[in-house]
mmCIF file of C-alpha atoms in Angstrom:
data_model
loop_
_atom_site.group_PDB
_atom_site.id
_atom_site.type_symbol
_atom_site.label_atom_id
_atom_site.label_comp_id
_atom_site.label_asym_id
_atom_site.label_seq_id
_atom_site.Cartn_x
_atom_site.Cartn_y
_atom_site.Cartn_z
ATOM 1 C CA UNK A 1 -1.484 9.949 -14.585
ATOM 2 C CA UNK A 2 1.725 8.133 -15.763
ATOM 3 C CA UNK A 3 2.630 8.617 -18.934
ATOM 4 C CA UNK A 4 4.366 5.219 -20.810
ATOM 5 C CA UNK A 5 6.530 4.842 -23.415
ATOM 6 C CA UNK A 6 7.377 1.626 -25.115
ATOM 7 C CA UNK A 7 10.907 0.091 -24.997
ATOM 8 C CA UNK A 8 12.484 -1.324 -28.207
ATOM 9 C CA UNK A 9 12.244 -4.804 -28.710
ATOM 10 C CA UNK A 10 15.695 -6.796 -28.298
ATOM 11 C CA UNK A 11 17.439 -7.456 -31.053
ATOM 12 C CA UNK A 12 17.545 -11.436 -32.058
ATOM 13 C CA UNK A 13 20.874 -11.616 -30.934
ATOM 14 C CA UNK A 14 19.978 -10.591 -27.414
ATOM 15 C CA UNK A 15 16.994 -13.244 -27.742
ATOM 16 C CA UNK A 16 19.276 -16.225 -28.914
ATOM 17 C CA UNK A 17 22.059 -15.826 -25.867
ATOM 18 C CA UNK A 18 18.683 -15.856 -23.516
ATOM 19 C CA UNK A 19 17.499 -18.932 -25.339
ATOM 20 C CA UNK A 20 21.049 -20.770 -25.192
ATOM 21 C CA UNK A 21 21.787 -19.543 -21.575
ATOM 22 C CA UNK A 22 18.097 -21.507 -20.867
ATOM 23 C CA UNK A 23 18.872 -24.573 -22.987
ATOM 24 C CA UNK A 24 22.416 -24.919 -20.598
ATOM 25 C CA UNK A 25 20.815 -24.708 -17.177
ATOM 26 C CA UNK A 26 18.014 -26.848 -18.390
ATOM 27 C CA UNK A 27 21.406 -29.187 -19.984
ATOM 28 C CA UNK A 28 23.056 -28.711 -16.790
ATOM 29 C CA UNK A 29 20.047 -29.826 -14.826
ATOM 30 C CA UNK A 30 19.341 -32.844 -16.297
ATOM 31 C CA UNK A 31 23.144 -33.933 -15.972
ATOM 32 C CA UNK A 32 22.865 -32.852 -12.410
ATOM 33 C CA UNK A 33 19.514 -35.104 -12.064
ATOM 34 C CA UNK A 34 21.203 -37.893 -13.662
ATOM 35 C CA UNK A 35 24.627 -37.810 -11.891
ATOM 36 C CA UNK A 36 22.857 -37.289 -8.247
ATOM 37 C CA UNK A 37 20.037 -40.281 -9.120
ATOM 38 C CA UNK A 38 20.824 -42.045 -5.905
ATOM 39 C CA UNK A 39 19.365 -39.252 -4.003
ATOM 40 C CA UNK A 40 16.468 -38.412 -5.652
ATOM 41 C CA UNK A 41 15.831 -35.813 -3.242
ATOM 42 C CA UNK A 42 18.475 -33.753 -3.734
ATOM 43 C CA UNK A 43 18.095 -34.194 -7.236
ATOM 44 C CA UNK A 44 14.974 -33.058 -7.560
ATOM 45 C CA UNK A 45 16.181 -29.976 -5.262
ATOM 46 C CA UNK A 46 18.991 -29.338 -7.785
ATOM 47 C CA UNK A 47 16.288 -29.386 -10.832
ATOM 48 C CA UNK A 48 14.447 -27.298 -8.718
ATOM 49 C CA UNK A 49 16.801 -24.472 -8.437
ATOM 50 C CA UNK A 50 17.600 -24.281 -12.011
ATOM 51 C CA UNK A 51 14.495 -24.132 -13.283
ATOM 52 C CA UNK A 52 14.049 -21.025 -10.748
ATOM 53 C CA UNK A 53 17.099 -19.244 -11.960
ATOM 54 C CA UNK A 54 15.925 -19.697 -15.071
ATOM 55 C CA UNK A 55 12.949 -18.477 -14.366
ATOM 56 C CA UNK A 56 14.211 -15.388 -12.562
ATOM 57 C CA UNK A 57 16.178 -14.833 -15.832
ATOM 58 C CA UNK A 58 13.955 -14.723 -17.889
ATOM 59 C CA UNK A 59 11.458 -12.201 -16.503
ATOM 60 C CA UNK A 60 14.132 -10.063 -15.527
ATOM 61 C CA UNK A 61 14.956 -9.936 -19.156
ATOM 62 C CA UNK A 62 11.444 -9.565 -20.549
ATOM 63 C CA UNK A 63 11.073 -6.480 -17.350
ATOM 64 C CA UNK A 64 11.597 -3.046 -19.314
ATOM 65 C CA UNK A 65 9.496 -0.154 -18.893
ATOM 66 C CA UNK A 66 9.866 3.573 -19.387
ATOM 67 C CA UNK A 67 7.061 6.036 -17.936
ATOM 68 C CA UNK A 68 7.070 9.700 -16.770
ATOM 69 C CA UNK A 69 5.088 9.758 -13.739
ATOM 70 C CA UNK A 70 4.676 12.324 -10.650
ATOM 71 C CA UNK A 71 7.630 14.730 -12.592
ATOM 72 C CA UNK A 72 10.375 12.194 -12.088
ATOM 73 C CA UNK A 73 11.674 9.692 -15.323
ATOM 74 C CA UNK A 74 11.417 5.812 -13.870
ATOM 75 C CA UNK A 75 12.674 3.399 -15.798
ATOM 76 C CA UNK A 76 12.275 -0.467 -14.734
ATOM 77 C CA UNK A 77 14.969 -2.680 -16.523
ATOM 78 C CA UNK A 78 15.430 -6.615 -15.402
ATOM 79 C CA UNK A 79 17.073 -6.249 -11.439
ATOM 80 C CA UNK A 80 16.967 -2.675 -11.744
ATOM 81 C CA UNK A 81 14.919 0.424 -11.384
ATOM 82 C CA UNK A 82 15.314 4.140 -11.746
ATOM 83 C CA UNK A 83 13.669 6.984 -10.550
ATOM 84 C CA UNK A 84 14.983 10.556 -11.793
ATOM 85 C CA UNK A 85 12.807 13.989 -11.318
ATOM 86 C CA UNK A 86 12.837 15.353 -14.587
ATOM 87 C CA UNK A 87 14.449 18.622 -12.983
ATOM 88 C CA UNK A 88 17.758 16.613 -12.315
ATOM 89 C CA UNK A 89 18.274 16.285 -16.426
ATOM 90 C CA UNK A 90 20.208 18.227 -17.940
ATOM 91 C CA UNK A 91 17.397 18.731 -21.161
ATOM 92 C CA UNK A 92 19.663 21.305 -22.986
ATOM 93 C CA UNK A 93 21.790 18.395 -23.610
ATOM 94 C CA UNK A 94 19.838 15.597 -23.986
ATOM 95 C CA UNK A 95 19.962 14.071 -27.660
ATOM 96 C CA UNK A 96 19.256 11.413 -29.945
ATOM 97 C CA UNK A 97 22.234 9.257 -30.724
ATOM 98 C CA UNK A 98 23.042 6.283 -32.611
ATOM 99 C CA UNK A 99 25.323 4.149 -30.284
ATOM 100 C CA UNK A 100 26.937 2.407 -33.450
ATOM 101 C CA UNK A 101 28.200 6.041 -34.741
ATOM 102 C CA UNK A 102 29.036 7.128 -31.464
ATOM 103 C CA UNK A 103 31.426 4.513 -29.322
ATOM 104 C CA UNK A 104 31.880 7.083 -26.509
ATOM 105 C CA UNK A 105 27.895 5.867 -25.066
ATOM 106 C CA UNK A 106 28.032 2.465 -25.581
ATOM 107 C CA UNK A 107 28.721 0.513 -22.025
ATOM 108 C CA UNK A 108 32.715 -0.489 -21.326
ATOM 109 C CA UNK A 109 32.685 -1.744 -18.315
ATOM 110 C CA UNK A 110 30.027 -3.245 -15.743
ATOM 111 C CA UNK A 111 30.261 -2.355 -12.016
ATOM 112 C CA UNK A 112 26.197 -3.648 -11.661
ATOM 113 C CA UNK A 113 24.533 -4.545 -14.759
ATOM 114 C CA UNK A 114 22.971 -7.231 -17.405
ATOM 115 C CA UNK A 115 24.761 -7.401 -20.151
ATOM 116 C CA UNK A 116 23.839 -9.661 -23.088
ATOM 117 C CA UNK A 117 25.091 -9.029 -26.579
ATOM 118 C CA UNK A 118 22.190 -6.415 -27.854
ATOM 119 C CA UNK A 119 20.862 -5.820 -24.221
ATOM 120 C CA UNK A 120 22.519 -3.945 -21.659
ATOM 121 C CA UNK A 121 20.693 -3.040 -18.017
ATOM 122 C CA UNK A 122 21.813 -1.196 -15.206
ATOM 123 C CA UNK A 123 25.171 0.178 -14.064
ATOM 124 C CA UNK A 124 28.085 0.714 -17.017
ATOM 125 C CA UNK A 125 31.129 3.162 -17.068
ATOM 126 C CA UNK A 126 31.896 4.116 -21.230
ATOM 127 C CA UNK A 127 35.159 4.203 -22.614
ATOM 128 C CA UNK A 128 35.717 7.500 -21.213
ATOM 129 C CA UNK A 129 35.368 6.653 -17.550
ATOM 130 C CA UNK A 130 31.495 8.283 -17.947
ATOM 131 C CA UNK A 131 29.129 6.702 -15.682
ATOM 132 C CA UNK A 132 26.269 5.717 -17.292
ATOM 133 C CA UNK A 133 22.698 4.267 -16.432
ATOM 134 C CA UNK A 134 21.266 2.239 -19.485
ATOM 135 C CA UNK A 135 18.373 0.467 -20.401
ATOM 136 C CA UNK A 136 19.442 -0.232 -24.254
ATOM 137 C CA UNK A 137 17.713 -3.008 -26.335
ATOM 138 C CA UNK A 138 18.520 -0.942 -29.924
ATOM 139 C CA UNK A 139 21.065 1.415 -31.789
ATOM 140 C CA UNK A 140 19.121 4.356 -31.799
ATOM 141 C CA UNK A 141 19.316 5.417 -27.940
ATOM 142 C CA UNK A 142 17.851 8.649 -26.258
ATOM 143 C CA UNK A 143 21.447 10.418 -23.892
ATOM 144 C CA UNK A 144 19.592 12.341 -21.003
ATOM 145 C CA UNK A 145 22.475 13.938 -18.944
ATOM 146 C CA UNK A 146 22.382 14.106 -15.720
ATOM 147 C CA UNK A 147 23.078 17.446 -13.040
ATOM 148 C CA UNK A 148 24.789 15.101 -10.918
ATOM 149 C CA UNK A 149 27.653 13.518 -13.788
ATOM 150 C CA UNK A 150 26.053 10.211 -15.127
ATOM 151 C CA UNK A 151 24.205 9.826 -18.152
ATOM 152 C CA UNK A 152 21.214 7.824 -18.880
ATOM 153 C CA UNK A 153 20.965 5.704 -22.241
ATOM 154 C CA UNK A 154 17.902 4.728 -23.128
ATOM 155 C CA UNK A 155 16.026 2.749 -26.200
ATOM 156 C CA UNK A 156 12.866 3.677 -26.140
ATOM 157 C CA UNK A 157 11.014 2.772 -28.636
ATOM 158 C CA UNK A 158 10.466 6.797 -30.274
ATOM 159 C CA UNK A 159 13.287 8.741 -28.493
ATOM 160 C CA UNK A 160 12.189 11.833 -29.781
ATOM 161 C CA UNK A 161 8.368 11.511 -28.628
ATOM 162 C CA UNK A 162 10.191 10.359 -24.554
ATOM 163 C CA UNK A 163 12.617 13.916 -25.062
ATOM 164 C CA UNK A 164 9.610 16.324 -26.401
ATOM 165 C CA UNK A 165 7.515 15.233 -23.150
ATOM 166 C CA UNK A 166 10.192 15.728 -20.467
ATOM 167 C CA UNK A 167 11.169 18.607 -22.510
ATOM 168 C CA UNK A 168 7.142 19.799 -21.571
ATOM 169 C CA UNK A 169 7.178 18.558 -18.009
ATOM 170 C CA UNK A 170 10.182 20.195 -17.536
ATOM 171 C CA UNK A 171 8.811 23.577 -18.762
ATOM 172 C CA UNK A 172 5.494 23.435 -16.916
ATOM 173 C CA UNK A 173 7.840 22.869 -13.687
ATOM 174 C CA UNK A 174 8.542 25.547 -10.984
ATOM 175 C CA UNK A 175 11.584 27.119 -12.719
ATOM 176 C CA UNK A 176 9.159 28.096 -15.562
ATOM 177 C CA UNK A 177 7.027 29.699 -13.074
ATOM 178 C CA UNK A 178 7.698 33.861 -13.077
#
């Protein structure tokens, strides 16, 4: 039985730069529309495929889910998904951080990710060259290392309640077993 935990909301930031990156391919369409309204074919094809991006943007923004299920940690966030057995954490040093006190987590760079101001998905290296996985939508963020070298960073929406239960699951797993 899978096991969810909720995802902190966006901040309003990360809402607004969704809203105004909608409002300029909608913009962009309509100029589009009007400049190719000769060929109302194409322009209607051009419409067409904005509103789709759009579209595609937006539920890939609104997709973020966190759930222990099977013994492995997936989390779903916009274009990408994540699927970690909770014996490939490295619980001894997992922790609750806040990303504004501590720089070193927050994504740098972006080899595959969304990145939105307040909303970060996917693929990041940190200022020290860590490689990270993130899903983060708040401040407060739960650091699960990794066995393997990267570090997740997750908001979810009670850190502490996601770490206690893979902390659990992790003791109820085979190396627990004498």
């Amino acid at each position: 039985m899978p096991t969810e935990f909720a995802v902190a909301p966006p901040p309003k930031r990360a809402r607004i730069t969704m809203g105004v990156i909608c409002a300029m391919l909608l913009l962009m369409a309509a100029g589009l529309a009007v400049a190719l309204a000769g060929r109302p074919a194409l322009a209607a094809l051009v419409v067409a495929l904005h509103l789709g991006l759009m579209g595609a943007l937006v539920l890939a923004y609104r997709r973020r889910r966190i759930r222990i299920q099977d013994g492995c940690l997936q989390v779903a966030a916009t274009l990408y998904t994540l699927r970690v057995p909770v014996a490939a954490l490295e619980l001894e040093g997992a922790r609750v951080a806040r990303l504004e006190q501590d720089r070193s987590l927050q994504p740098f760079l972006k080899p595959n990710g969304f990145s939105i101001p307040g909303f970060h998905a996917g693929h990041f290296r940190s200022r020290g060259g860590t490689r990270l996985w993130a899903l983060i939508t708040a401040d407060r963020v739960l650091v699960l290392p990794q066995r393997e070298g990267r570090t997740l960073v997750l908001s979810p929406e009670r850190p502490d309640a996601l770490l206690q239960a893979l902390r659990q699951l992790a003791g109820r797993g085979p190396q627990a077993v004498r």
